[in-house]
mmCIF file with all atom_site columns, C-alpha atoms in Angstrom:
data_model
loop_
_atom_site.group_PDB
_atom_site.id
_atom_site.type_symbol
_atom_site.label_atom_id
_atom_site.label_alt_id
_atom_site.label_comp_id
_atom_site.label_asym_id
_atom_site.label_entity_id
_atom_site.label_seq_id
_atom_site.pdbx_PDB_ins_code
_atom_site.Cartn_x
_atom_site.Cartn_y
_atom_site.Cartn_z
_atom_site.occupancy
_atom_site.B_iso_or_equiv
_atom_site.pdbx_formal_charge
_atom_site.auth_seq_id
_atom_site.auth_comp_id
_atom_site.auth_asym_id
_atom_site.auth_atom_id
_atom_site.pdbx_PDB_model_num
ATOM 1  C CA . UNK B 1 1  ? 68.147 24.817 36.904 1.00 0.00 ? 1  UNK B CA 1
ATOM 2  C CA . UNK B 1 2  ? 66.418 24.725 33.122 1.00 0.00 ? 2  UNK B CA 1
ATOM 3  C CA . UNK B 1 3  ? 63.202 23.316 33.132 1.00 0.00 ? 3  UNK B CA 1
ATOM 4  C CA . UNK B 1 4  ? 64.206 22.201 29.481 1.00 0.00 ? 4  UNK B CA 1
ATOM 5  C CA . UNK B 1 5  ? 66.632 19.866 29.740 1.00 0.00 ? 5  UNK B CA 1
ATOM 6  C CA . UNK B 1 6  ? 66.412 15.662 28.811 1.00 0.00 ? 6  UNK B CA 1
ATOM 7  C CA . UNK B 1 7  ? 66.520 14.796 32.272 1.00 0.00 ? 7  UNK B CA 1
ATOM 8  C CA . UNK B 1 8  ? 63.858 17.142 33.514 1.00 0.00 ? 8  UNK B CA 1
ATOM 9  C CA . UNK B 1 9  ? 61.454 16.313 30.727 1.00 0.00 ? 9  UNK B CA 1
ATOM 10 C CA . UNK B 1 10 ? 61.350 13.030 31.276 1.00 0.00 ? 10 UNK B CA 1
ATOM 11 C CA . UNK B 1 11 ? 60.787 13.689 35.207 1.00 0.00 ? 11 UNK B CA 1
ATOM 12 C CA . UNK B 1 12 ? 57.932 16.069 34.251 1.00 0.00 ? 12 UNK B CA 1
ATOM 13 C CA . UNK B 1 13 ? 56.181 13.537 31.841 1.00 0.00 ? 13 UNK B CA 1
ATOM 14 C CA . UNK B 1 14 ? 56.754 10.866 33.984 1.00 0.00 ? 14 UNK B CA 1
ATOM 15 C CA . UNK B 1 15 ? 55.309 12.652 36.970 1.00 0.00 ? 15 UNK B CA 1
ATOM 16 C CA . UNK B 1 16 ? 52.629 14.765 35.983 1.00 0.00 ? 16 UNK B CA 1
ATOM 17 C CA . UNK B 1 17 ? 52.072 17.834 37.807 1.00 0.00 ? 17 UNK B CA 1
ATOM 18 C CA . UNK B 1 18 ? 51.834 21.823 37.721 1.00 0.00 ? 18 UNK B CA 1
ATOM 19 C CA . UNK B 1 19 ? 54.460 24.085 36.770 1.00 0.00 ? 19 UNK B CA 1
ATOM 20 C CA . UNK B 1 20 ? 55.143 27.333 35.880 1.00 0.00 ? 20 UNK B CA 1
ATOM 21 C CA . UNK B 1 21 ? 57.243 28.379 32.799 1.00 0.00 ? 21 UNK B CA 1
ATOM 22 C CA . UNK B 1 22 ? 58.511 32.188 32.403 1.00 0.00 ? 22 UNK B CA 1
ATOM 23 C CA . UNK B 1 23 ? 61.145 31.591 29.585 1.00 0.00 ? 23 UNK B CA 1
ATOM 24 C CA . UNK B 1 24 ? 63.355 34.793 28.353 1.00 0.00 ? 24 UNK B CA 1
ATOM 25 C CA . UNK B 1 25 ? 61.463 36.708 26.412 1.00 0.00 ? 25 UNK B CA 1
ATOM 26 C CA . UNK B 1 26 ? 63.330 36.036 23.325 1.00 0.00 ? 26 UNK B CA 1
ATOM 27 C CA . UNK B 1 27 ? 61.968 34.809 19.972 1.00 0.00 ? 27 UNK B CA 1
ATOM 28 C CA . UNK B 1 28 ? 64.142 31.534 19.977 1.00 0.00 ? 28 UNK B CA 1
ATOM 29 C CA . UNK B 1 29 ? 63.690 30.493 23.750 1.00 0.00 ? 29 UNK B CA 1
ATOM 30 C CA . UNK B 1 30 ? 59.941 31.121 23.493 1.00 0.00 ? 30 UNK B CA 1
ATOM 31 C CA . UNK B 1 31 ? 59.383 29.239 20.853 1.00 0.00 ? 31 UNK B CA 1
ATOM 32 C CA . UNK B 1 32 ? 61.601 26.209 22.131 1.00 0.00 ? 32 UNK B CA 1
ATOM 33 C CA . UNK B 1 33 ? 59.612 26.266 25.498 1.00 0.00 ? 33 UNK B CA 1
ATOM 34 C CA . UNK B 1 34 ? 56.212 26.417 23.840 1.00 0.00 ? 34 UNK B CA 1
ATOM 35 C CA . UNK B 1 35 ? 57.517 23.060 21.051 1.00 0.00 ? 35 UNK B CA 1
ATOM 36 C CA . UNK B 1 36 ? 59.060 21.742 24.240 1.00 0.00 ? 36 UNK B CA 1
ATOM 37 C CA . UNK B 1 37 ? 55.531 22.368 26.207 1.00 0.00 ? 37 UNK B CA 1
ATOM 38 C CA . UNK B 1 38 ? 53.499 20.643 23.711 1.00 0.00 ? 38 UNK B CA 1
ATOM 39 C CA . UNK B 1 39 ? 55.732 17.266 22.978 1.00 0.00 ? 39 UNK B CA 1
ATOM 40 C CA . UNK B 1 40 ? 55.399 16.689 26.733 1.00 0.00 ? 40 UNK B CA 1
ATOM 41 C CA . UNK B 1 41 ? 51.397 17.429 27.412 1.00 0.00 ? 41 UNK B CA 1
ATOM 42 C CA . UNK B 1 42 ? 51.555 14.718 24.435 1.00 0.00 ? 42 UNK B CA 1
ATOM 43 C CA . UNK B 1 43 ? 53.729 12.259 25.770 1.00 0.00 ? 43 UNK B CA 1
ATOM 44 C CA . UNK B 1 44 ? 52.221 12.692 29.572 1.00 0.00 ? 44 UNK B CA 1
ATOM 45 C CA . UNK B 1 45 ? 49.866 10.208 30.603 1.00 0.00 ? 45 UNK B CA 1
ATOM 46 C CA . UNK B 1 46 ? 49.169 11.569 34.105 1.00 0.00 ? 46 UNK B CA 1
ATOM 47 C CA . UNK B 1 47 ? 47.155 14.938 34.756 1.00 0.00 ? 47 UNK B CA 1
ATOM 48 C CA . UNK B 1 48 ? 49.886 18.150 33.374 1.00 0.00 ? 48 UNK B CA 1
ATOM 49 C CA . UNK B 1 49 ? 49.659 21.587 33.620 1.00 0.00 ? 49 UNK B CA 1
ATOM 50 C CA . UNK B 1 50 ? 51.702 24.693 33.014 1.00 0.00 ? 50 UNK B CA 1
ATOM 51 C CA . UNK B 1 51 ? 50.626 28.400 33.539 1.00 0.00 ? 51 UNK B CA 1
ATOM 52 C CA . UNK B 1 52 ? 53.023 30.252 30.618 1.00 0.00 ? 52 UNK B CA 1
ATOM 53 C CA . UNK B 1 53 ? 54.146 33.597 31.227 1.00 0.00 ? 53 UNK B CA 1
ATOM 54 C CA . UNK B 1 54 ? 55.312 35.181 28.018 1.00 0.00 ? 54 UNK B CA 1
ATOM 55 C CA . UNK B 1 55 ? 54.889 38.569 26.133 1.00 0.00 ? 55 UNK B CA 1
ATOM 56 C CA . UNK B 1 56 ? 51.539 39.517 24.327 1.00 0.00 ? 56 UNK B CA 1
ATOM 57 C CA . UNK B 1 57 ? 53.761 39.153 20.768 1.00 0.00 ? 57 UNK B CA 1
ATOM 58 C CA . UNK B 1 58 ? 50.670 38.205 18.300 1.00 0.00 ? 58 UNK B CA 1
ATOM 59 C CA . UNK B 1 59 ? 52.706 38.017 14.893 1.00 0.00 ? 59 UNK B CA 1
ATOM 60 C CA . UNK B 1 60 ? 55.003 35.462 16.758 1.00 0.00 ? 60 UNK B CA 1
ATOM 61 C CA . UNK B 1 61 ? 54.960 31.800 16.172 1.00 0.00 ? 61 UNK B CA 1
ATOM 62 C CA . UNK B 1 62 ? 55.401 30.889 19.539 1.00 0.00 ? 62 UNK B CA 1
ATOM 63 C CA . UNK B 1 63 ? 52.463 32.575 20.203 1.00 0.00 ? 63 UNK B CA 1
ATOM 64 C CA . UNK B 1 64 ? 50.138 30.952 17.477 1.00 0.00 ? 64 UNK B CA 1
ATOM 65 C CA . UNK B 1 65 ? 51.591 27.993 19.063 1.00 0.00 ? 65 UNK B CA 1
ATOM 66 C CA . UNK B 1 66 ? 50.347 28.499 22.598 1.00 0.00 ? 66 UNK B CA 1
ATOM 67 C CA . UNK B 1 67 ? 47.045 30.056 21.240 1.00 0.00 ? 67 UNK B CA 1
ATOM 68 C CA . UNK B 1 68 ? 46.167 27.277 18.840 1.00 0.00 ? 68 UNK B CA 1
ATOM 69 C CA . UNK B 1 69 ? 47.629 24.207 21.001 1.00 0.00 ? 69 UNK B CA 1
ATOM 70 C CA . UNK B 1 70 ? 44.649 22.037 22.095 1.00 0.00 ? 70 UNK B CA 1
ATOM 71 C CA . UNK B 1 71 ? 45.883 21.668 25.364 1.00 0.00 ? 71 UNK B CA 1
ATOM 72 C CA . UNK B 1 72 ? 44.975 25.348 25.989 1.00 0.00 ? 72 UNK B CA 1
ATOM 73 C CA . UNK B 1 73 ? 42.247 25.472 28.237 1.00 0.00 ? 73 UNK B CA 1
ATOM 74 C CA . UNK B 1 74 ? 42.589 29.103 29.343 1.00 0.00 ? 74 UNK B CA 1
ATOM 75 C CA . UNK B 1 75 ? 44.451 32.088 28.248 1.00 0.00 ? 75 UNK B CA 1
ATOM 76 C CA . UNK B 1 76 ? 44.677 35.531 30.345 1.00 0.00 ? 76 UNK B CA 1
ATOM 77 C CA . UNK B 1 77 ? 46.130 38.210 28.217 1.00 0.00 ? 77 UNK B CA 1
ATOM 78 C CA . UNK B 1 78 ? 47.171 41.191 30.761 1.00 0.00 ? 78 UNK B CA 1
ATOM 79 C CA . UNK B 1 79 ? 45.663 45.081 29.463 1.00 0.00 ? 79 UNK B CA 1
ATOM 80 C CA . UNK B 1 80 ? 49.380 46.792 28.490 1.00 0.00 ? 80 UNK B CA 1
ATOM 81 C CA . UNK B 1 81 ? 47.518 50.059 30.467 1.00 0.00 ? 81 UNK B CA 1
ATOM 82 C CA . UNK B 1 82 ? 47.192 48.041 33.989 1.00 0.00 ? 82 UNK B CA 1
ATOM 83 C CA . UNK B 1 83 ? 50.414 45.695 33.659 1.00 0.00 ? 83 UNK B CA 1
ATOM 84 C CA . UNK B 1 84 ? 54.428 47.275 33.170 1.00 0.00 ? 84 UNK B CA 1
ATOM 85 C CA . UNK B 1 85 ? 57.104 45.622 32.395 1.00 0.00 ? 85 UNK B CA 1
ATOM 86 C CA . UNK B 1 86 ? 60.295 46.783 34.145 1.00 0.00 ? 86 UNK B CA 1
ATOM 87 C CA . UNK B 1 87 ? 63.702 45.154 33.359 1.00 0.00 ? 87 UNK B CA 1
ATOM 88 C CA . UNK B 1 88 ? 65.206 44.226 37.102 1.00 0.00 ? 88 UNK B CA 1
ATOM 89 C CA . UNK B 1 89 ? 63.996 47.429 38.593 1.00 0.00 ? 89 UNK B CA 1
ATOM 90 C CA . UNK B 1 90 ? 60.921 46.694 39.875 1.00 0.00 ? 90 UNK B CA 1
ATOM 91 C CA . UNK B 1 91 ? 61.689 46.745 43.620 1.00 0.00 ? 91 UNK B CA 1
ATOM 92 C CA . UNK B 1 92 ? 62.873 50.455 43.254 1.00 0.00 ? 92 UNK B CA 1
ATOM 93 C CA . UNK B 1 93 ? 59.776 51.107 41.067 1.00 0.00 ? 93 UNK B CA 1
ATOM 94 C CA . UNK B 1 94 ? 57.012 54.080 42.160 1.00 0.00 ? 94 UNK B CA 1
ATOM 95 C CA . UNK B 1 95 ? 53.920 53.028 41.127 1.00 0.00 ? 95 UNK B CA 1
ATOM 96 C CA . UNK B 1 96 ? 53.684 53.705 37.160 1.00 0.00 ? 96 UNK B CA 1
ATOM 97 C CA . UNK B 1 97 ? 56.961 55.707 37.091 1.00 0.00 ? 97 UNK B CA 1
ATOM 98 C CA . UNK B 1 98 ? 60.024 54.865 35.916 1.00 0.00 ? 98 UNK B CA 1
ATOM 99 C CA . UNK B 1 99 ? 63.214 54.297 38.283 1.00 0.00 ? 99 UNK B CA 1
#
C-alpha cells in the first residue's frame, strides 16, 4: 500500500523509524511526498528517517524542498553518465544498451 495515506502517517510519526520513499516520478506526487515528508519529521518525536529516491530535476520545487529542508542531513546525487534509467526493462537490459 501508499505510504501516504492518514492512517500510515500517523503510524510512521508515532513510531519512528527508517523508510524508504521512491514516489512516481511525477511533478505532483513528488512534491506531495516531499510536503508529506517534512510535516511528519516535524510532528515525530522519536528518531525518523527516510532515504528519497527521486529524479535529479533542479528547477523543481519538490526538489528545493528536499534540498533546503533542515532535516537533510545527506544528499547523494547519482552522475547521469554512471546511473540509467530504464522504464520496466531493466531485467532484459545489456549493460548500457537499450532493450
Amino acid at each position: 500500500g501508499s505510504l501516504f495515506t492518514a492512517a500510515t502517517s500517523d503510524a510512521v510519526v508515532a513510531r519512528g523509524g527508517a523508510y524508504e520513499v521512491n514516489p512516481p516520478f511525477l511533478e505532483e506526487h513528488m512534491l506531495a511526498a516531499a510536503l508529506a515528508l517534512e510535516l511528519w519529521l516535524r510532528a515525530c518525536r522519536r528518531p525518523l528517517a527516510f532515504v528519497v529516491f527521486v529524479p535529479q530535476w533542479r528547477d523543481s520545487p519538490y526538489y528545493e524542498l528536499l534540498c533546503a529542508s533542515r532535516f537533510t542531513r545527506r544528499r547523494h546525487d547519482a552522475v547521469k553518465a554512471t546511473h540509467d534509467y530504464v522504464r520496466g526493462f531493466q531485467h532484459r537490459q545489456d549493460r548500457g544498451g537499450a532493450p
